Coordinates of C-alpha atoms in Angstrom, one line a residue:
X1 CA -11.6 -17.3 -25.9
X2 CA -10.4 -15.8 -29.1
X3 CA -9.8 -19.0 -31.2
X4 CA -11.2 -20.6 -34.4
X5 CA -11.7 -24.4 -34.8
X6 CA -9.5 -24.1 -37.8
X7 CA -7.1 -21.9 -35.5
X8 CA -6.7 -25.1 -32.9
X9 CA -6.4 -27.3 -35.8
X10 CA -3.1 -25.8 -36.7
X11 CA -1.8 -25.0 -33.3
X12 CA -2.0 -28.6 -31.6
X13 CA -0.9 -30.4 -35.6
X14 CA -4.4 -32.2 -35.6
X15 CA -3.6 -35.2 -38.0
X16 CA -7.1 -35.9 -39.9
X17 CA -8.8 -33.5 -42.8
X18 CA -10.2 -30.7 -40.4
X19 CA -10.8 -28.8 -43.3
X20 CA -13.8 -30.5 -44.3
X21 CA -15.4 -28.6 -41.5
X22 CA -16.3 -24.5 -42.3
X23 CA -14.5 -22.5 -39.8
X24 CA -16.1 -21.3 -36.7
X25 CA -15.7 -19.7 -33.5
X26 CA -14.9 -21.4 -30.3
X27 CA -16.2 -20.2 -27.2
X28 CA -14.3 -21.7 -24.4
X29 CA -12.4 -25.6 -23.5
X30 CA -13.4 -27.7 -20.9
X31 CA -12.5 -31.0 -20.0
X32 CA -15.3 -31.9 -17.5
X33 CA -18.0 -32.7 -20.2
X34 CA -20.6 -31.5 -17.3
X35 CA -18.7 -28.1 -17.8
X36 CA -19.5 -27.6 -21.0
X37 CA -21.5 -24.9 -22.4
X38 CA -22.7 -24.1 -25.9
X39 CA -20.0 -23.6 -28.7
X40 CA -17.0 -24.9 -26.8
X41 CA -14.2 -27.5 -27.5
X42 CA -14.5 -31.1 -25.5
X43 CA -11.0 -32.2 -24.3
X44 CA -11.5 -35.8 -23.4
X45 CA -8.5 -36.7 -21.3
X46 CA -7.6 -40.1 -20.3
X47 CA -7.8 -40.8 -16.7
X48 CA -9.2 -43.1 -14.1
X49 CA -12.0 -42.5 -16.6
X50 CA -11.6 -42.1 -20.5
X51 CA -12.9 -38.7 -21.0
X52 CA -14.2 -40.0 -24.5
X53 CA -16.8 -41.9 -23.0
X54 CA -18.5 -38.9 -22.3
X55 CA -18.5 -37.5 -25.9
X56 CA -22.1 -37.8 -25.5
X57 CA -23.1 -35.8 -22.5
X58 CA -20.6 -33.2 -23.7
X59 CA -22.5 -32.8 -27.0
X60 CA -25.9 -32.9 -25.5
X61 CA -24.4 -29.9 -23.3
X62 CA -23.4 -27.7 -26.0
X63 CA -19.6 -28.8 -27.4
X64 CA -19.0 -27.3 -31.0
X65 CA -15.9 -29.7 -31.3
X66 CA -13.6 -32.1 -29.2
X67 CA -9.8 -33.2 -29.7
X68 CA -9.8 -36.9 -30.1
X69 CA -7.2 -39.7 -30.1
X70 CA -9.5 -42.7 -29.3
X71 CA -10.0 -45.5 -31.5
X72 CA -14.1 -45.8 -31.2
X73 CA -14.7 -43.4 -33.9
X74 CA -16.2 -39.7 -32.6
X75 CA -20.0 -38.7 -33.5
X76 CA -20.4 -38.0 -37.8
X77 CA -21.6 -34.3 -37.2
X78 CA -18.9 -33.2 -35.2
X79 CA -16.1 -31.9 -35.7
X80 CA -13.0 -33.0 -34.3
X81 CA -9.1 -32.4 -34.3
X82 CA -7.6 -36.0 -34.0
X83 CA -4.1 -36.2 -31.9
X84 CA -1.9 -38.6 -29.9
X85 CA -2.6 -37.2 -27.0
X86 CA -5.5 -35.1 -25.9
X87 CA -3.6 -33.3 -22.9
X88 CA -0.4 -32.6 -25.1
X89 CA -3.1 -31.0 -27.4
X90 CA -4.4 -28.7 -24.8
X91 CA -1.1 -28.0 -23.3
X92 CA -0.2 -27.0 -27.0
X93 CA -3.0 -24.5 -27.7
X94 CA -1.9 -22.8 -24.3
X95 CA 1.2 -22.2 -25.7
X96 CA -0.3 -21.0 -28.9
X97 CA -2.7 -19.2 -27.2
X98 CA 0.0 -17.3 -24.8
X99 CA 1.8 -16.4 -28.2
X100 CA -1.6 -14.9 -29.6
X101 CA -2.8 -12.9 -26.3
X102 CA 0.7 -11.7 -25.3
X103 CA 0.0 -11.7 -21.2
X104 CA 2.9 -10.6 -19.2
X105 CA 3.0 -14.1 -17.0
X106 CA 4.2 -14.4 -13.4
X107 CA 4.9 -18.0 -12.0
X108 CA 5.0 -18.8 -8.4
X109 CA 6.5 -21.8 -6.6
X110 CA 7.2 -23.0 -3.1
X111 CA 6.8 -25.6 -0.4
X112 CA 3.9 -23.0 0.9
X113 CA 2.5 -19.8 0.7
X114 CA 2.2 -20.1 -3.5
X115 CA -1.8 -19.6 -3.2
X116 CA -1.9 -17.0 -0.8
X117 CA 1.1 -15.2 -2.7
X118 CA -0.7 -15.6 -6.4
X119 CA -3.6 -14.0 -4.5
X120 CA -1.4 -11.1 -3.1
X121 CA 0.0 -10.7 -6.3
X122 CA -3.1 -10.6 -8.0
X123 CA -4.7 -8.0 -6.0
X124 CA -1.5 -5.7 -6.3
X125 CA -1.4 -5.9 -10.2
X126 CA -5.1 -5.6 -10.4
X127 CA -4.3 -2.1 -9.2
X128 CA -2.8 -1.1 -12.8
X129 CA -3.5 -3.8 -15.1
X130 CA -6.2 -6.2 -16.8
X131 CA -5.8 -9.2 -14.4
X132 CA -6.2 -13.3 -13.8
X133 CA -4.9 -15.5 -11.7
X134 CA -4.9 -19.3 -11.4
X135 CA -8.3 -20.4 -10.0
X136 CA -8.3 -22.8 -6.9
X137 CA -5.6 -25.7 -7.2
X138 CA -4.7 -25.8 -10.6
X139 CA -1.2 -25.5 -10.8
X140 CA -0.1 -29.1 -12.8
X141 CA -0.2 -30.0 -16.2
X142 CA -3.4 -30.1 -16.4
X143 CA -4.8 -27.2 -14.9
X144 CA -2.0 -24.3 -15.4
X145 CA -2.8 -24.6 -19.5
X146 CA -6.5 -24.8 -18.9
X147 CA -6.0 -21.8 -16.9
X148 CA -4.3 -19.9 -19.9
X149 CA -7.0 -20.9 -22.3
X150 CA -9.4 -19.2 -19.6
X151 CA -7.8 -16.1 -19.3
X152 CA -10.0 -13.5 -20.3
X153 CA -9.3 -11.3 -23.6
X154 CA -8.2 -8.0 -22.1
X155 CA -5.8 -9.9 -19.4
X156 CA -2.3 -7.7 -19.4
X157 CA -0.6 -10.1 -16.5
X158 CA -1.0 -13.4 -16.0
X159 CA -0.1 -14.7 -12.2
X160 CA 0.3 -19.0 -12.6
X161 CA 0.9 -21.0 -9.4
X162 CA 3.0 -23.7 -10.3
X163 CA 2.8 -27.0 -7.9
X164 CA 4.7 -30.3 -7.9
X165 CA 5.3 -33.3 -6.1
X166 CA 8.2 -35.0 -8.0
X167 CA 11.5 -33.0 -9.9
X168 CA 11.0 -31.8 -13.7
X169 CA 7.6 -30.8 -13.4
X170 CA 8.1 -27.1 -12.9
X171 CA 10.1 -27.2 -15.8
X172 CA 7.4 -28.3 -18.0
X173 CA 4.8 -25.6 -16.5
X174 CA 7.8 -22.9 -17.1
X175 CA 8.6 -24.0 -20.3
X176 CA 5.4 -24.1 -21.4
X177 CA 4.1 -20.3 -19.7
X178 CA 7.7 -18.6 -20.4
X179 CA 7.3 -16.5 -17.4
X180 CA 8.5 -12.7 -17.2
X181 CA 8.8 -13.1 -13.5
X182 CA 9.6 -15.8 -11.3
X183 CA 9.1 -16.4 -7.3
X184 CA 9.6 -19.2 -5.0
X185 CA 8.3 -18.6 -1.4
X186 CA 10.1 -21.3 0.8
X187 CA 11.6 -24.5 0.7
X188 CA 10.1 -26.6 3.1
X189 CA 9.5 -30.2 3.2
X190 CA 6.7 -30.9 1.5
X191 CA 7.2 -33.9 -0.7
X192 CA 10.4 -34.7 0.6
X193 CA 9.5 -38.4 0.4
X194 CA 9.6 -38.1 -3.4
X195 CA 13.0 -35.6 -4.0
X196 CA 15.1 -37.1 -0.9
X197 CA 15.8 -34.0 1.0
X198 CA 15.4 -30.0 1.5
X199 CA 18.1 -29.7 -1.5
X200 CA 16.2 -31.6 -3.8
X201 CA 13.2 -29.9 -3.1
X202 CA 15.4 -26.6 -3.4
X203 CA 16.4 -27.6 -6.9
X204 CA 13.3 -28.8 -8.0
X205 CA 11.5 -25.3 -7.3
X206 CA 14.8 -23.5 -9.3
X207 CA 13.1 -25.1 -12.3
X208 CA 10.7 -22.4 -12.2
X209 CA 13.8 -20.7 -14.0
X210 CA 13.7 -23.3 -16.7
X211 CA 11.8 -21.2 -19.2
X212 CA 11.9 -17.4 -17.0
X213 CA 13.2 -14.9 -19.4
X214 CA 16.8 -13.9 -19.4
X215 CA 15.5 -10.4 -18.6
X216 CA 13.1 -11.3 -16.3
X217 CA 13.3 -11.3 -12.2
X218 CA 13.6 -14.5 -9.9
X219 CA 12.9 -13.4 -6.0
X220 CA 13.8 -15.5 -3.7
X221 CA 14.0 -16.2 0.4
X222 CA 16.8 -14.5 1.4
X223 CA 17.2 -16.9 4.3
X224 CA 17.4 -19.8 2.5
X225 CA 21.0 -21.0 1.8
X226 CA 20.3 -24.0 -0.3
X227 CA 19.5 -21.6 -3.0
X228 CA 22.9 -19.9 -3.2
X229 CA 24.3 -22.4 -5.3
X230 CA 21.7 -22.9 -7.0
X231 CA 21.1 -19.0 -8.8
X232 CA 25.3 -18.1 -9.3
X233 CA 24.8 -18.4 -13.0
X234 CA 21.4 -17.2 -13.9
X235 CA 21.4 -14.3 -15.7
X236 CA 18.1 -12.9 -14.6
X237 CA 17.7 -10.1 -11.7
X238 CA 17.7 -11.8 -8.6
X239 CA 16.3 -10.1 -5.4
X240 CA 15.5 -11.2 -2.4
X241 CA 12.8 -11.1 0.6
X242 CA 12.8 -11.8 4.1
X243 CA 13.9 -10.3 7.3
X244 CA 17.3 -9.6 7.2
X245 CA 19.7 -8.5 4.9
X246 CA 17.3 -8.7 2.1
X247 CA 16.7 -6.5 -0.8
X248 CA 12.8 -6.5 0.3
X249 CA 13.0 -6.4 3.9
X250 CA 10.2 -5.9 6.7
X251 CA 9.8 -4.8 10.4
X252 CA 6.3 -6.0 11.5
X253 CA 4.4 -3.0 13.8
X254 CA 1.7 -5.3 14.8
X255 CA 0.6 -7.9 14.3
X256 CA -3.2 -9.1 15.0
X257 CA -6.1 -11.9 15.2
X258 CA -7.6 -10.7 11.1
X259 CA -4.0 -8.7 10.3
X260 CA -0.7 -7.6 10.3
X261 CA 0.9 -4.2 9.7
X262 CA 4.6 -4.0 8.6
X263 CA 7.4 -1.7 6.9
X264 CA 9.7 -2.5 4.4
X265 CA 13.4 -1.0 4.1
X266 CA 13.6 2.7 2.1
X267 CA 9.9 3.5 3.2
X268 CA 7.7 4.9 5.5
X269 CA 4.3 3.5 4.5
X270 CA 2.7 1.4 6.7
X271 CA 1.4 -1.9 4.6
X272 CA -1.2 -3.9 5.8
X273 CA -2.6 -7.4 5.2
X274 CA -5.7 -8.7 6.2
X275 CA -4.3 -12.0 7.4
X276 CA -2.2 -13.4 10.5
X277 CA 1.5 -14.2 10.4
X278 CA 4.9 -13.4 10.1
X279 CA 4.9 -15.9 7.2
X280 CA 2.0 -14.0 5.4
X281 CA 4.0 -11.0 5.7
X282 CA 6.9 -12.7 3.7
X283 CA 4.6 -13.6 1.2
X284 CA 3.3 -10.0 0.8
X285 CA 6.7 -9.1 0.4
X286 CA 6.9 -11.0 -2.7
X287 CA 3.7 -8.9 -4.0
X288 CA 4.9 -5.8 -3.2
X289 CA 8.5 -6.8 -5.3
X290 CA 6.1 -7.7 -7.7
X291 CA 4.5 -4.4 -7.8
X292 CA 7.8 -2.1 -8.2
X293 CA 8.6 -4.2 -11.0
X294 CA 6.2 -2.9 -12.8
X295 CA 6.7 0.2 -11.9
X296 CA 3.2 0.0 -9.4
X297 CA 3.2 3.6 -7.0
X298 CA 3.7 2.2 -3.7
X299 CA 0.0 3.7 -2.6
X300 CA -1.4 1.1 -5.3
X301 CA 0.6 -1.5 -4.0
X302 CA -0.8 -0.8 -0.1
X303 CA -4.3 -0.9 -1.2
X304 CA -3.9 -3.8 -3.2
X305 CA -2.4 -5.9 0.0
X306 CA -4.9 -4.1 2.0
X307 CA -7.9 -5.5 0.1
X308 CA -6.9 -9.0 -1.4
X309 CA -8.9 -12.0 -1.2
X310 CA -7.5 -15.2 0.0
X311 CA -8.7 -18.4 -1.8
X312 CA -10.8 -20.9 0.5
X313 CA -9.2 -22.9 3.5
X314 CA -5.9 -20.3 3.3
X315 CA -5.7 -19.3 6.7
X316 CA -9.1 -18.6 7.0
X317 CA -10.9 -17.1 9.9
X318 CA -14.2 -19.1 10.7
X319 CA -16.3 -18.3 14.0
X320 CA -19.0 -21.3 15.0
X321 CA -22.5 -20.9 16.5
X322 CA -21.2 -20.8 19.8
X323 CA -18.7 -18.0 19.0
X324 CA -15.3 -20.2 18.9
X325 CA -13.3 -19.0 16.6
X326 CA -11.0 -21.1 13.7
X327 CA -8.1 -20.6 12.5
X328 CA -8.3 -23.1 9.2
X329 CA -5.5 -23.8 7.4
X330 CA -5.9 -27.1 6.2
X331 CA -5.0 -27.4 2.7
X332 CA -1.4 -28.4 3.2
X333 CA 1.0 -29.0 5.7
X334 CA 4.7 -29.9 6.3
X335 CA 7.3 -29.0 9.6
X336 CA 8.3 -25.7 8.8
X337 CA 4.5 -24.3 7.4
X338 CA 3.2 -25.9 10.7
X339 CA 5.6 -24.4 12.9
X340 CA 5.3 -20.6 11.5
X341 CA 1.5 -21.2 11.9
X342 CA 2.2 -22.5 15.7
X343 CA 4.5 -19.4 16.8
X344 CA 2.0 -17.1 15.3
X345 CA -0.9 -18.7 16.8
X346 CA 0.5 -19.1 19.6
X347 CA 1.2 -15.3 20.2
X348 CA -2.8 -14.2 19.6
X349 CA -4.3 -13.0 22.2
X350 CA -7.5 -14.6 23.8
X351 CA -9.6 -14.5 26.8
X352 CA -10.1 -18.1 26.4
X353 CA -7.7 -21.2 26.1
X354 CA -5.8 -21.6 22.5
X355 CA -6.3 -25.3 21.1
X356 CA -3.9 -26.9 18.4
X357 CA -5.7 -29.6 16.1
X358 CA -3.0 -30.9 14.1
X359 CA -3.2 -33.8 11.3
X360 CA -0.5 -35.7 9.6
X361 CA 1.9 -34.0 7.3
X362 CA 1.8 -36.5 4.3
X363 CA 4.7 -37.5 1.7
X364 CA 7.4 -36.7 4.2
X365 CA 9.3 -40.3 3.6
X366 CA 11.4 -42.4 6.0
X367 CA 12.1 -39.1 8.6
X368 CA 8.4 -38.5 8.5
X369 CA 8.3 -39.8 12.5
X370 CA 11.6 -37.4 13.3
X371 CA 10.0 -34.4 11.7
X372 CA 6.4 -35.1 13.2
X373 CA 8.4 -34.9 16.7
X374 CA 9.8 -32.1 15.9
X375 CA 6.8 -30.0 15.7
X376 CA 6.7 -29.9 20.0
X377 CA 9.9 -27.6 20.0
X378 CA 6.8 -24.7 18.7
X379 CA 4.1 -26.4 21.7
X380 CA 4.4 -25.0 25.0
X381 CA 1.0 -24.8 27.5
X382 CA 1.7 -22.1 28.8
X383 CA 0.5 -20.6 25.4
X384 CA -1.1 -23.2 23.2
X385 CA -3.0 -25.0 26.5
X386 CA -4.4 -27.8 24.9
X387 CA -3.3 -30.0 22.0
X388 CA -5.2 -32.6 19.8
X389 CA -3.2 -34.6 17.5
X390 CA -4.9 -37.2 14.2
X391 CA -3.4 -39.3 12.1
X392 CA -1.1 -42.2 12.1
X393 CA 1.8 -39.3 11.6
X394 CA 1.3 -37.7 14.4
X395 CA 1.7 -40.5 17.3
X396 CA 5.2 -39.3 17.0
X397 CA 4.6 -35.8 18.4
X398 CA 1.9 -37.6 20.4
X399 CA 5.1 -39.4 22.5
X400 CA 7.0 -36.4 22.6
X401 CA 4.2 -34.3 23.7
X402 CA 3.3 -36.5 26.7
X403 CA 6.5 -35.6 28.7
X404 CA 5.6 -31.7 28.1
X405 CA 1.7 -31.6 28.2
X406 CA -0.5 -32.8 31.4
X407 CA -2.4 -36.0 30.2
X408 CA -5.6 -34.0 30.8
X409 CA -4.1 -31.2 27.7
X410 CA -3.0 -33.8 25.1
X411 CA -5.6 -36.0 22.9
X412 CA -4.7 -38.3 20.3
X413 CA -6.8 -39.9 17.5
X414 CA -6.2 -42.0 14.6
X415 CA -7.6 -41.2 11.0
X416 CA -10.5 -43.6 12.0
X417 CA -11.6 -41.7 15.1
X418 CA -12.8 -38.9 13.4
X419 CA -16.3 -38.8 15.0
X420 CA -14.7 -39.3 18.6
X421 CA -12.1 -36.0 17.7
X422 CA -15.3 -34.0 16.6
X423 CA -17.1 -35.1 20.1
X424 CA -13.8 -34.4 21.8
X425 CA -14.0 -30.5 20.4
X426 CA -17.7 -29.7 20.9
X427 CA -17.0 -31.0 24.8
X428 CA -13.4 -29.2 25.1
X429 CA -14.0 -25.6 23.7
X430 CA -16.3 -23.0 24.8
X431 CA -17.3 -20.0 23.1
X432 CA -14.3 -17.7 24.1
X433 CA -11.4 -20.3 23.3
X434 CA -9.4 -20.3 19.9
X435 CA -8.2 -23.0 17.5
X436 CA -5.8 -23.6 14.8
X437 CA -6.5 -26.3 12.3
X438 CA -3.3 -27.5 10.0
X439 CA -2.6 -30.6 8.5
X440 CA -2.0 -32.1 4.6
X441 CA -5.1 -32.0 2.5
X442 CA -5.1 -35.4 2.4
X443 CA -6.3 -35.6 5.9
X444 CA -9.7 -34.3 5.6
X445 CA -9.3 -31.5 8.2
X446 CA -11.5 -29.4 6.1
X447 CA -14.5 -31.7 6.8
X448 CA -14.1 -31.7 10.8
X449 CA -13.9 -27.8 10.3
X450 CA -17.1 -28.0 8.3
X451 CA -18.7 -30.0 11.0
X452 CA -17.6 -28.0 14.1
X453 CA -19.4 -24.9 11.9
X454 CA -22.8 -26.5 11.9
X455 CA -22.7 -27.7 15.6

C-alpha cells in the first residue's frame, strides 16, 4: 500500500496532533487484529465486538498505527489518528486512495450472477491490463473500501462487486468507488422482504449509477422491463445483454456438464466458458461488453472466458468418493436464480437419476410461501427424478410437489433434520446419479455438501 501515516492523517481529517509522530510508511490495513502483519494500520471497528479491545493483540502482531475513536485511551508508543468513526475513516482513505492510484473501476450489481460475473470480468481484463478484483464476499461498506486499500500498486482496472440488502446502499459503494463502468446482472427477488417488490429491487440496483461517470457505460438485461423507466435520463452509454434484441446477443451451440459454447451477434468466434448454464452465458456476456470497451481483441476476450476461475461454492462441480457428482451452488438463492439453475440441470445428461436438494430462499417477505411454490413449474420427474426439499420455506413447494411427484421421489426436512437429510442422500444416490444443491447461504447447504464429500 503506497501510503504514509502522515498521508492517512490528512485524508480521513484525524483530529489529535499526529504530527508529534515522524512520518513513516504503512504497509497494509486490516481490521481483523489476527490479520495483522508488521508495519500496518489497525482499524478497530465497532461491532458485536469493539475492535479496540483488541489494540493489544494487533500490536503484539505487528500494527505500526491504528485509527481510534474510543474513549479508553490507545497504548503511549503508538501512533494513532483519532476520528468519530473508525469505518467512515477507512471508507475515507479508499476514496483518497482511489484518487492517488488512479484504477479504472468497474462495479457490478444484481440479484445474482455479480461473483461469477466480477470473476469473468476479471479474467477478460487480466488479458490487457494490471488487474484485482473483489476477494470472496466483500461487497458492503465494509469490505468494497478495504478492498481498494488492497489493490496492489500496479492495478490499471479495478472490478468491485457491489451487494445490498436494503435501498441506498449501492449508492454509498458508487459514490464512494466512482465507477467508469457500471453492470447489473438481473433483478430477481432476492431481498424482496426488505424493498417490497421486483421494482424496488430494480431501483435499488440503478443506484449503481449514483456515482458511474457521465461518460461511462451502464449494461443492462435487455429482458428486464422494470429497468426502462428507470435509465430514460442517464446520460451514460447504455447497452444491453441477453437473448433477444440486445446489443450483446448470444446463440448457445452447446451446452455441457463443465461448459457452455456460444456466439454472439456480428461474430463468428466460438466463446467458451467453463461453467454450466444459460444464465452463465448471460453473465459472460457482460465480460465480453466489458472487454470491447476497452478496446480488448475479441481472441483476448475468448481466452479470458475460456480460462477464468470461479470463486468457491459458484456453481461448483464437486465429485464424492463414490463418484456422485455435485452441482453446488449454495451461496445464494431466490425464485428466478433457482429456476435457471433447475432448467439447466435439468437438461444434463446422465446415466444415472438427477436429484434436486433445495433449501429455503431467505428474506423473500410475506409472498415467500407463493414464490417457494412456484419453484415446481421448473420440477418435472421425468427429468429431475427425485426431489429433496429443507427448510421451513420450502414446505410450500413441499405441498405442491406432492400432487406431481410419487411419495417415494419427494423428501422433506426441516432445518433441524439436517443429519436425517445427509442419511437420506448417502442411501438415495449411487455413484452414477447427479445432484444440484441451491439454497440461501443462510441455510448451511455448504456444510451438507462438505459432508456428502467426505462420506
Amino acid at each position: 500500500m503506497k501510503l504514509t501515516f502522515w498521508e492517512a492523517a490528512e485524508a480521513v481529517k484525524a483530529t489529535n496532533d499526529w504530527k508529534q509522530w515522524a512520518d513513516f510508511t504503512l504497509t497494509g490495513l486490516e481490521f481483523d487484529s489476527r490479520l495483522i502483519t508488521s508495519g500496518n494500520l489497525f482499524v478497530p471497528l465497532k461491532g458485536a465486538n469493539d475492535g479496540h479491545s483488541f489494540i493489544t493483540s494487533a500490536v503484539e502482531k505487528g500494527a505500526s498505527a491504528s485509527f481510534w475513536s474510543s474513549e479508553v485511551e490507545p497504548p503511549a508508543a503508538l501512533p494513532v489518528l483519532k476520528v468519530s468513526d473508525t469505518l467512515k475513516a477507512m471508507q475515507d482513505l479508499a476514496v483518497y486512495y482511489l484518487k492517488k492510484m488512479t484504477p479504472t473501476v468497474i462495479a457490478i450489481t444484481g440479484s445474482n450472477g455479480k461473483t461469477t460475473t466480477k470473476d469473468m470480468t476479471e479474467a477478460v481484463l487480466a488479458q490487457q491490463f494490471n488487474t484485482y478484483k473483489t476477494q470472496g464476499n466483500y461487497n458492503n461498506d465494509i469490505g468494497l473500501p478495504y478492498t481498494i486499500l488492497h489493490m496492489p500498486d500496479e492495478t490499471e482496472k479495478l472490478i468491485l462487486e457491489m451487494g445490498m440488502d436494503h435501498a441506498h446502499e449501492i449508492d454509498f459503494l458508487s459514490t464512494l468507488a466512482r465507477p467508469e463502468v457500471a453492470a447489473i446482472t438481473m433483478i430477481g427477488e432476492a431481498h424482496i422482504e426488505n424493498l417490497g417488490s421486483r421494482a424496488g429491487i430494480a431501483a435499488a440496483k440503478m443506484e449503481i449509477t449514483a456515482g458511474l461517470s457521465a461518460q461511462g457505460l451502464l449494461l443492462i438485461p435487455a429482458e428486464e422491463p422494470l429497468l426502462v423507466p428507470l435509465i430514460k435520463e442517464l446520460p451514460q452509454t447504455i447497452q444491453t445483454f441477453g437473448w433477444q434484441q440486445a446489443d450483446c446477443q448470444a446463440e448457445i451451440e452447446s451446452e455441457q456438464k463443465e461448459q457452455t459454447s456460444f456466439k454472439i451477434n456480428g461474430s463468428d468466434r466460438l466463446f467458451t466458458i467453463p461453467v454450466p448454464g444459460k444464465y452463465n452465458v448471460g453473465n459472460a456476456l457482460i465480460a465480453i461488453s466489458i472487454g470491447r470497451w476497452f478496446e480488448i481483441p475479441e481472441e483476448k476476450i475468448q481466452a479470458g472466458l475460456a480460462s477464468f476461475k470461479l470463486t468457491k461454492n459458484r456453481t461448483e462441480w464437486l465429485k464424492t468418493p463414490q463418484g456422485t457428482e455435485i452441482l453446488s451452488d449454495v451461496y445464494n438463492a431466490n425464485p428466478t436464480a433457482m429456476n435457471l439453475v433447475l432448467e439447466s440441470f435439468a437438461q444434463m445428461p446422465t446415466s444415472g437419476k438427477r436429484v434436486a436438494v433445495l433449501g429455503d430462499m431467505l428474506e423473500l417477505g410475506p409472498d415467500s410461501a407463493k414464490m417457494h411454490a412456484s419453484v415446481s413449474e421448473h420440477l418435472n420427474p421425468n427429468e429431475i427424478s427425485e426431489v429433496v426439499l429443507y427448510g421451513t420455506e420450502m414446505k410450500a413447494l413441499f405441498n405442491v410437489l406432492k400432487d406431481k411427484y410419487p411419495k417415494e421421489q419427494l423428501h422433506y426436512f426441516t432445518k433441524e433434520e439436517k443429519e436425517l437429510l445427509i442419511e437420506q442422500l448417502q442411501s438415495l444416490v449411487n455413484p452414477e446419479d447427479m445432484i444440484v444443491m441451491k439454497a440461501s447461504n443462510g441455510m448451511g447447504l455448504n456444510a451438507i455438501v462438505e459432508q456428502l464429500m467426505k462420506s
